[in-house]
PDB file of C-alpha atoms in Angstrom:
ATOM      1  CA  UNK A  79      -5.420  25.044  12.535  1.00  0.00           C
ATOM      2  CA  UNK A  80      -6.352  21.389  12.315  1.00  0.00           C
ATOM      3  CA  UNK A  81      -6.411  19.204  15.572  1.00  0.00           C
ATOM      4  CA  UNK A  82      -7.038  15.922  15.306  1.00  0.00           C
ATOM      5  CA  UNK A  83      -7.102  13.747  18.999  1.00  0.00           C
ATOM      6  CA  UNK A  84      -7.375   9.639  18.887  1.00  0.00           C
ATOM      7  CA  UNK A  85      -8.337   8.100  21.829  1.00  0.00           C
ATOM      8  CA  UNK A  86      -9.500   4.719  23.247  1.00  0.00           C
ATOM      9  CA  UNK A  87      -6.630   3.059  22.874  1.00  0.00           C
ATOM     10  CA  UNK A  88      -5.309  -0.031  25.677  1.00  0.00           C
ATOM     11  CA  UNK A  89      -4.351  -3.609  25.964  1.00  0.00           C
ATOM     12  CA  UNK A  90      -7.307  -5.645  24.828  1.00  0.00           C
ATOM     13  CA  UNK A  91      -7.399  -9.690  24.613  1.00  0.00           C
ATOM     14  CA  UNK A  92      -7.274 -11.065  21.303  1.00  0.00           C
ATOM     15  CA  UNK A  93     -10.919 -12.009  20.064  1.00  0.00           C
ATOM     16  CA  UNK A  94     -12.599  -9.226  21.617  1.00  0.00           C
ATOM     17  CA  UNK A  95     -13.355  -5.887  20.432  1.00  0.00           C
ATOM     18  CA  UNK A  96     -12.842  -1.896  21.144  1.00  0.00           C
ATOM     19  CA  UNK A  97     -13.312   1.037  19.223  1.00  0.00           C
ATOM     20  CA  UNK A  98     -11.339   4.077  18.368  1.00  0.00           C
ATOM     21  CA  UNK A  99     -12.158   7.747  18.286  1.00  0.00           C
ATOM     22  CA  UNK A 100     -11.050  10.808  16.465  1.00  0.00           C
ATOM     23  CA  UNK A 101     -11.988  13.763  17.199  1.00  0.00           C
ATOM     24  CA  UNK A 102     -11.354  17.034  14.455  1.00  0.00           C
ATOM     25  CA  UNK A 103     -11.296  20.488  14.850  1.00  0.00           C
ATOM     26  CA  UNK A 104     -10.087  23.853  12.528  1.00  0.00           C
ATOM     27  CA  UNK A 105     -11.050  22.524   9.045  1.00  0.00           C
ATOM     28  CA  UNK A 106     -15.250  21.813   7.617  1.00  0.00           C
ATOM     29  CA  UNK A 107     -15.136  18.446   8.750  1.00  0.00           C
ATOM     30  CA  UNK A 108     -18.176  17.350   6.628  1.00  0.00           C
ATOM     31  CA  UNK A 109     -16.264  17.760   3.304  1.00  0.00           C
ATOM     32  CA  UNK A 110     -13.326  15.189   3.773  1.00  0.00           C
ATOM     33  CA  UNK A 111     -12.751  12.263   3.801  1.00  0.00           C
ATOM     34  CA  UNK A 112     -10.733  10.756   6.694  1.00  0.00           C
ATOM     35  CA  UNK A 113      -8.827   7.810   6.897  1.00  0.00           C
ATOM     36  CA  UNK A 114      -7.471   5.331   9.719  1.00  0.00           C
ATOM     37  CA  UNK A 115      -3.411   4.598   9.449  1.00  0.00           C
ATOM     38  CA  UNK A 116      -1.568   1.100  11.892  1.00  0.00           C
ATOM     39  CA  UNK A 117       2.130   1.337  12.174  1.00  0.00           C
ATOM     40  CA  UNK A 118       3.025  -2.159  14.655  1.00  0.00           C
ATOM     41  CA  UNK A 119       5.823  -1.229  16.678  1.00  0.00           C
ATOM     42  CA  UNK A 120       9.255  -0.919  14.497  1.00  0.00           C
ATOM     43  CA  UNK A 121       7.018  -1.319  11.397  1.00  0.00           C
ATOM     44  CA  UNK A 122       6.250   0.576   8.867  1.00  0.00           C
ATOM     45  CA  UNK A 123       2.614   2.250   7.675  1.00  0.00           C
ATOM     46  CA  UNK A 124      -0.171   0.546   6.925  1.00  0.00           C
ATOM     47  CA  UNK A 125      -3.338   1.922   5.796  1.00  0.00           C
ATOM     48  CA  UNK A 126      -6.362   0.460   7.112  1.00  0.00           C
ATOM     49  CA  UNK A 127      -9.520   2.432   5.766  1.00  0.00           C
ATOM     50  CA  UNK A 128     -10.970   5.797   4.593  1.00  0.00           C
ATOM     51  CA  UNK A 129     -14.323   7.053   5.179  1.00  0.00           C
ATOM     52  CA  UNK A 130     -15.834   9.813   2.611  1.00  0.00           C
ATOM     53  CA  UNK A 131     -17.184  13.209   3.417  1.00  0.00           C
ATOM     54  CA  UNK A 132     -20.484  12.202   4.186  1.00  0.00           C
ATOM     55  CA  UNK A 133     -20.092   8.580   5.399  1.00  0.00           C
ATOM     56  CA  UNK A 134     -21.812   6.794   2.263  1.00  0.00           C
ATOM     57  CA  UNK A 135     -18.300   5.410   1.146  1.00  0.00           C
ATOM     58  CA  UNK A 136     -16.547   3.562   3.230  1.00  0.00           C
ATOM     59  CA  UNK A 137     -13.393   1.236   2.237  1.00  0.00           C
ATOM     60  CA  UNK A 138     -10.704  -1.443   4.090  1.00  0.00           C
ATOM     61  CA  UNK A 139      -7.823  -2.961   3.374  1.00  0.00           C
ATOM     62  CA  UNK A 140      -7.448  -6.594   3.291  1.00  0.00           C
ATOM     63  CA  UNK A 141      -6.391  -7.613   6.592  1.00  0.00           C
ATOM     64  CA  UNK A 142      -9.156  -5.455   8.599  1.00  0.00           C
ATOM     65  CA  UNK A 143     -12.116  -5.970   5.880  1.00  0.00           C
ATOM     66  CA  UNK A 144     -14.923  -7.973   7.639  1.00  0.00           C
ATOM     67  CA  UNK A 145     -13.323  -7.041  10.681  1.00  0.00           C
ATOM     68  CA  UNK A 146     -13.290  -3.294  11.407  1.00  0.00           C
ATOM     69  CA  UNK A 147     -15.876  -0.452  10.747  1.00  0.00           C
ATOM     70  CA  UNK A 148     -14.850   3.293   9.666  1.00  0.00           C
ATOM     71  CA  UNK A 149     -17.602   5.207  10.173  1.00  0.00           C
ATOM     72  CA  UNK A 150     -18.090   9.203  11.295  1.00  0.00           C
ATOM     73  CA  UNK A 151     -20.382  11.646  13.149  1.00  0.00           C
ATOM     74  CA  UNK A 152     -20.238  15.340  11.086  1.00  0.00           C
ATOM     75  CA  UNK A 153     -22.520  16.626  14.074  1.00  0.00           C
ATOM     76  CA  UNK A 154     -19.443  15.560  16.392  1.00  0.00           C
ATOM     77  CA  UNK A 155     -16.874  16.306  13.915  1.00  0.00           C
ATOM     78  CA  UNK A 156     -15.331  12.968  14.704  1.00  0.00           C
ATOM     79  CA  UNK A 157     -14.627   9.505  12.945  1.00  0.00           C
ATOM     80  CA  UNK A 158     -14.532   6.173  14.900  1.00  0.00           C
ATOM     81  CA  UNK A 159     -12.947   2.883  13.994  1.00  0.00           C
ATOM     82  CA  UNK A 160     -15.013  -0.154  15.662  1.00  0.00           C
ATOM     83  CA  UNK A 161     -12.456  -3.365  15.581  1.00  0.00           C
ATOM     84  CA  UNK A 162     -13.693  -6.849  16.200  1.00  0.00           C
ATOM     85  CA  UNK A 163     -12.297 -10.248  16.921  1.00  0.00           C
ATOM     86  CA  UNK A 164      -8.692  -8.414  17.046  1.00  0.00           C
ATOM     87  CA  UNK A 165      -5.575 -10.609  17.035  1.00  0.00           C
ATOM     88  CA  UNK A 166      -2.138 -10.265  17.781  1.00  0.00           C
ATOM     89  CA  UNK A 167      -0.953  -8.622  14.734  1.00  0.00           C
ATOM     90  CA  UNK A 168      -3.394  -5.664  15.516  1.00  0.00           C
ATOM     91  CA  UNK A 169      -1.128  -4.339  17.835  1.00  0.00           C
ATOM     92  CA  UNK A 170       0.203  -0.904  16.310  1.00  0.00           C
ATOM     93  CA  UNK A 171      -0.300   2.929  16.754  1.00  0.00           C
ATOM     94  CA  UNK A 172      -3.706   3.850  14.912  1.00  0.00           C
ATOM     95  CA  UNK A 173      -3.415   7.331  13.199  1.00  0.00           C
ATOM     96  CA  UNK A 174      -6.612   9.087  11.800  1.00  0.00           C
ATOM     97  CA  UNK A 175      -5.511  11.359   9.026  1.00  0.00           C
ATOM     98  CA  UNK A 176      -7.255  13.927   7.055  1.00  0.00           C
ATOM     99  CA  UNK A 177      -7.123  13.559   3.160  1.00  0.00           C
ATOM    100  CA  UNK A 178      -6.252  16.396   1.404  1.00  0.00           C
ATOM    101  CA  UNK A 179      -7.219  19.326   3.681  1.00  0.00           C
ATOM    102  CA  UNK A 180      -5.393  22.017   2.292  1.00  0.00           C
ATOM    103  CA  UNK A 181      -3.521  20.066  -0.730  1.00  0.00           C
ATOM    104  CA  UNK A 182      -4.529  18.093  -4.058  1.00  0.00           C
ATOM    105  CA  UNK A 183      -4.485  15.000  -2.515  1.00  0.00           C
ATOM    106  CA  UNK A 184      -2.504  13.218   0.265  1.00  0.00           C
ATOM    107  CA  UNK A 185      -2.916  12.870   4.191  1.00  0.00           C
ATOM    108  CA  UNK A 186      -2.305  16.525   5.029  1.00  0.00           C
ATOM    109  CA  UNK A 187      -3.074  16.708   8.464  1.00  0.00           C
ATOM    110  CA  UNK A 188      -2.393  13.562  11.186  1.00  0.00           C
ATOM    111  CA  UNK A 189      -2.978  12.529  14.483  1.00  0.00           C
ATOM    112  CA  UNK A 190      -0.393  11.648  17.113  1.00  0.00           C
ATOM    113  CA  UNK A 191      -1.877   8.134  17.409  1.00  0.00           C
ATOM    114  CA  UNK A 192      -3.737   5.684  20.240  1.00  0.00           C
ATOM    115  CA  UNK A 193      -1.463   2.541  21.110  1.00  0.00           C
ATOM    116  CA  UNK A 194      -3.901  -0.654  20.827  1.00  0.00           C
ATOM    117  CA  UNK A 195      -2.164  -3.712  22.297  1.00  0.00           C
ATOM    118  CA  UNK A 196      -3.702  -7.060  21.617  1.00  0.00           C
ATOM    119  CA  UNK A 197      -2.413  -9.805  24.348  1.00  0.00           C
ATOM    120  CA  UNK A 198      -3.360 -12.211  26.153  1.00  0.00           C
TER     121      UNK A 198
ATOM    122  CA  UNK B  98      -4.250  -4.351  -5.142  1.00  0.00           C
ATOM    123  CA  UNK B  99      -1.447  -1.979  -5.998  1.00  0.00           C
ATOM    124  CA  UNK B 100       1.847  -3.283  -4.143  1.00  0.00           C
ATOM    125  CA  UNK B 101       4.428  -0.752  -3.492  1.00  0.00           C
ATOM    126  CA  UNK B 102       8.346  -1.291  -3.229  1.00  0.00           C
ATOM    127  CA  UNK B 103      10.978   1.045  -2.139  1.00  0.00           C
ATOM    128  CA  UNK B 104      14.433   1.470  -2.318  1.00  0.00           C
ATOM    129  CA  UNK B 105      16.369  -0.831  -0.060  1.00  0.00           C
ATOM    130  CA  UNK B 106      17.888   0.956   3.278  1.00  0.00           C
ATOM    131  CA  UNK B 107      18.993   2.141   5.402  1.00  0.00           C
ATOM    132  CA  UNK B 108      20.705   4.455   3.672  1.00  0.00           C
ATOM    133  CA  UNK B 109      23.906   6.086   5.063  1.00  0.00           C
ATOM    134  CA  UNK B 110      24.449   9.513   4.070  1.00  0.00           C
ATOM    135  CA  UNK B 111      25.991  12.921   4.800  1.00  0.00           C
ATOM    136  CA  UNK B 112      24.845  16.048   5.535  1.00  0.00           C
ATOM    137  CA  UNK B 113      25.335  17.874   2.315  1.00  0.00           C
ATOM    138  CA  UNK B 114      24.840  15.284  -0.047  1.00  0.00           C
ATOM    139  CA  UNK B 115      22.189  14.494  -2.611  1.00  0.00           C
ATOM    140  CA  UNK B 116      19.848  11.189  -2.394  1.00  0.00           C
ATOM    141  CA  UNK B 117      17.526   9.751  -4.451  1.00  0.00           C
ATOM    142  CA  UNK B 118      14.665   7.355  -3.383  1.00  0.00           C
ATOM    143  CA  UNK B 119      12.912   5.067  -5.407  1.00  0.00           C
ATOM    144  CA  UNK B 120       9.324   3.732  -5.359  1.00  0.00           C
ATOM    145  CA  UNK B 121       8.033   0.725  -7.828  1.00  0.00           C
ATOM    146  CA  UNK B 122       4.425   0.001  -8.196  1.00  0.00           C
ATOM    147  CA  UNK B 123       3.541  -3.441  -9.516  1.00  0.00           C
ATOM    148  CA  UNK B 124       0.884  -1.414 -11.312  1.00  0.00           C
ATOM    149  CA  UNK B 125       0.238   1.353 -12.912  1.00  0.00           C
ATOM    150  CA  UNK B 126      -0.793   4.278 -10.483  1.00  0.00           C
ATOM    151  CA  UNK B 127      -3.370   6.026 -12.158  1.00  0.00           C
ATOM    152  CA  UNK B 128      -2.954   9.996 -12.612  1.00  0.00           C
ATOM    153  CA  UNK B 129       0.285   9.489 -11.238  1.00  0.00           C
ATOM    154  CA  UNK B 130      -1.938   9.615  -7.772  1.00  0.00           C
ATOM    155  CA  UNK B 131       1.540   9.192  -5.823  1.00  0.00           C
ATOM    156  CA  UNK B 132       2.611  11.015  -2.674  1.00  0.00           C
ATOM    157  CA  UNK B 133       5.644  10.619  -0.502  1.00  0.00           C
ATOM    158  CA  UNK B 134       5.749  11.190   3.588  1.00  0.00           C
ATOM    159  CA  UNK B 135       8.563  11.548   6.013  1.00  0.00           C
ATOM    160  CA  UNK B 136       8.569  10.109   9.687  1.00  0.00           C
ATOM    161  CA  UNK B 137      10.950  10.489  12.244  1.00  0.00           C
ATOM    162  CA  UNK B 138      10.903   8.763  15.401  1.00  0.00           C
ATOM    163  CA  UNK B 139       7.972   8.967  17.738  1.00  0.00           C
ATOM    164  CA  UNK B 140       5.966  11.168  15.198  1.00  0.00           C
ATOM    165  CA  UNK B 141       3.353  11.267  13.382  1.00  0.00           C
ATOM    166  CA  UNK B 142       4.293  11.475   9.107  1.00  0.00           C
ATOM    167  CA  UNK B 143       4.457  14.621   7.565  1.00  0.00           C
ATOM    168  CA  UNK B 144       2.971  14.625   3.660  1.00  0.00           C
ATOM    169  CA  UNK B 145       6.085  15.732   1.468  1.00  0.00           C
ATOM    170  CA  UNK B 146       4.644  15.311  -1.935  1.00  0.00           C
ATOM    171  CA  UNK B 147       1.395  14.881  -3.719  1.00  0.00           C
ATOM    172  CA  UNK B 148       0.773  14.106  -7.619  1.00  0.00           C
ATOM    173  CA  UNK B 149       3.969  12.694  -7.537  1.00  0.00           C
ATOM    174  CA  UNK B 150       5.611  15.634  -8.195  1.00  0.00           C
ATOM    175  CA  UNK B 151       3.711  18.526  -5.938  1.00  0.00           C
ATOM    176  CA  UNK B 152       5.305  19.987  -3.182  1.00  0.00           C
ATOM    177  CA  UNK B 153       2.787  20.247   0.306  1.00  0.00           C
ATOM    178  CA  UNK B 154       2.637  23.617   1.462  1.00  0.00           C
ATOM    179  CA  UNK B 155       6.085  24.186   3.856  1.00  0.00           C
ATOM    180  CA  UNK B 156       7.868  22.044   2.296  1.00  0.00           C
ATOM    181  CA  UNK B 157      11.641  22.918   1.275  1.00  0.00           C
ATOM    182  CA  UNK B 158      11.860  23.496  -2.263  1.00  0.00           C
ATOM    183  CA  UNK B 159      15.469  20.577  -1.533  1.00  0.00           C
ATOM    184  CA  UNK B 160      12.451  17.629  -1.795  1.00  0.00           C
ATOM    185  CA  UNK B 161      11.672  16.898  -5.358  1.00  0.00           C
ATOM    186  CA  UNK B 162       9.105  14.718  -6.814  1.00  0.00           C
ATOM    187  CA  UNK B 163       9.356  12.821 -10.172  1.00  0.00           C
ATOM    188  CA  UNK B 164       7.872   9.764 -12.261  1.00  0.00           C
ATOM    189  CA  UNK B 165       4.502   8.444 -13.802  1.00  0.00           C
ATOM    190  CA  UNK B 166       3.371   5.342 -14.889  1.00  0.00           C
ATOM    191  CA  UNK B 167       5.039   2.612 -12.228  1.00  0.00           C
ATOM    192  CA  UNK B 168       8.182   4.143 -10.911  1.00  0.00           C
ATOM    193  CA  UNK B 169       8.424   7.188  -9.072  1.00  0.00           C
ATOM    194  CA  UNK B 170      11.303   8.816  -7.405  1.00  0.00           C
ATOM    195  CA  UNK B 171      12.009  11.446  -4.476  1.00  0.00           C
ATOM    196  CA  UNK B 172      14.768  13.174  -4.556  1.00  0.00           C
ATOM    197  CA  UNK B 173      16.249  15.496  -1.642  1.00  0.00           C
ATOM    198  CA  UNK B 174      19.290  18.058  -3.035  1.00  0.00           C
ATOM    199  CA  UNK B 175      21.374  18.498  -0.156  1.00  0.00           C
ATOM    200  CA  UNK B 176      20.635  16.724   2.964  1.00  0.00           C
ATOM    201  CA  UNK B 177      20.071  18.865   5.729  1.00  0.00           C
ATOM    202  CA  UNK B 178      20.530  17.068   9.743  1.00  0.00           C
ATOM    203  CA  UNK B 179      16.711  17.005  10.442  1.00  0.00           C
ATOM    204  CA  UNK B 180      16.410  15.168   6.902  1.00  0.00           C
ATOM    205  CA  UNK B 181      17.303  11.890   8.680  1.00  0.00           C
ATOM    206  CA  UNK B 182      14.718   9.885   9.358  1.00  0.00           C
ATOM    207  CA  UNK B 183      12.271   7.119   7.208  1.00  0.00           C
ATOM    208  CA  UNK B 184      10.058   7.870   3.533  1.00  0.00           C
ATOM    209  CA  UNK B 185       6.839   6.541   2.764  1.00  0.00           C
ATOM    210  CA  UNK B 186       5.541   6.776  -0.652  1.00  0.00           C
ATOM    211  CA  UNK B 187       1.893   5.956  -1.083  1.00  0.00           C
ATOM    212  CA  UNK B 188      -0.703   5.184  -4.368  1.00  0.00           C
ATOM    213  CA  UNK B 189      -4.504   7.114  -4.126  1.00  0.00           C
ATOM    214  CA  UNK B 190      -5.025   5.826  -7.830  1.00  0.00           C
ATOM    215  CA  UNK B 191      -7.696   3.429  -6.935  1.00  0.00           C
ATOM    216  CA  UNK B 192     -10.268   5.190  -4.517  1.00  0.00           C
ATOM    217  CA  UNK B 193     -10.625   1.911  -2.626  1.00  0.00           C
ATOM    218  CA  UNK B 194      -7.195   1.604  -1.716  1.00  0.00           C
ATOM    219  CA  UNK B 195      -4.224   3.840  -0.556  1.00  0.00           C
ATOM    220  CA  UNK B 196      -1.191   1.514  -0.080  1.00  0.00           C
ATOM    221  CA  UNK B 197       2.007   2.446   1.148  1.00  0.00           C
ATOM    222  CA  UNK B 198       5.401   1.380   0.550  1.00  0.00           C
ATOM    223  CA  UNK B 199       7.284  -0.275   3.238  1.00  0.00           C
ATOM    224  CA  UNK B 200       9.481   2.944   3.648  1.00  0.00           C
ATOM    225  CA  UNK B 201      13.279   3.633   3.128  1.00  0.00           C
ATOM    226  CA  UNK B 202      15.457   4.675   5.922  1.00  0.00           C
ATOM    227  CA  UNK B 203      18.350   7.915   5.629  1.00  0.00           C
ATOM    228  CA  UNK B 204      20.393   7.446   8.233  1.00  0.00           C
ATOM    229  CA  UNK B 205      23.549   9.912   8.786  1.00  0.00           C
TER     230      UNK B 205
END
């Protein structure tokens, strides 16, 4: 079945940067595209960007563009979300999601998310 | 950008009853490229609908999808206990954005 693990999560000072893992298993990872979901704590979702199957197309939303890079290693079956000069209102669970795995569209498949805490 | 609005909550229902949740694009969502997600606490959503209308596979034939154009609707027949919880819809009609709405909450 699909597995998907986040990791490299933490508390981070604002300005700097970290990046985020996913790592997939139980589906052909090279023919999705996956996507990065934020929730900030008591919040609702907020989707953040989406990489394509074989990493050529890569898209943000507005408050992360210029900011954050989706990108993905097929070898490795994993994706990876590099953030950069985070701020405070970065602070939320990260989800990586799989798009339509086993449906006609959709984020079939989730994460349990990686907590990223930006404070001073 | 497609904005998404939802139904107003929380919601305060009974098990049993019949609920109907709303979601308002200030666009058109193209294909009707709509789906809807539940999340309960401390999880991870869980896709409920697809196409606006298309059951994901396990899910209880009580969660109906409708709508096209801008407004969309979810509909749950009879409310079972481990309905509770908060309901995302989302637009994929532009492939360079996925927005979500800012959720509804049933609450018992």
């Amino acid at each position: 079945q699909v597995k998907l693990v986040e990791s490299g999560g933490g508390v981070v000072q604002p300005g700097t940067s970290r990046t985020l893992s996913c790592a997939a298993s139980g589906f052909r990872f090279s023919t999705y595209a996956m996507h990065w979901v934020r929730q900030a704590p008591g919040k609702g979702l907020e989707w953040v960007a989406v990489v394509s199957y074989d990493g050529t197309k890569k898209y943000y939303a507005d408050s992360v563009k210029g900011r954050f890079t989706i990108s993905r290693d097929n070898s490795k079956t994993t994706i990876f979300l590099d953030m950069n000069s985070l701020r405070p209102e970065d602070t939320a669970v990260y989800f990586c999601a799989l798009w339509a795995g086993s449906t006609g569209g959709g984020l079939d498949s989730w994460g349990q998310g990686t907590l990223v805490t930006v404070s001073s | 950008e497609i904005v998404l609005t939802q139904s107003p909550g929380p919601l305060s229902l009974s098990p049993g009853e019949r609920v109907t949740l709303s979601c308002r694009a200030s666009q058109t969502v193209a294909n009707s490229h709509l789906a809807w997600y539940q999340q309960k606490p401390g999880q991870a959503p869980r896709l409920l609908i697809y196409g606006a209308y298309t059951r994901a596979p396990g899910i209880p034939d009580r969660f109906s999808g409708s709508g096209s154009g801008t407004d969309f609707t979810l509909t749950i027949s009879r409310l079972e206990p481990e309905d509770f919880a908060v309901y995302y819809c989302q637009q994929y009609g532009s492939s360079d954005s996925y927005t979500f709405g800012p959720g509804t909450k049933v609450e018992i």
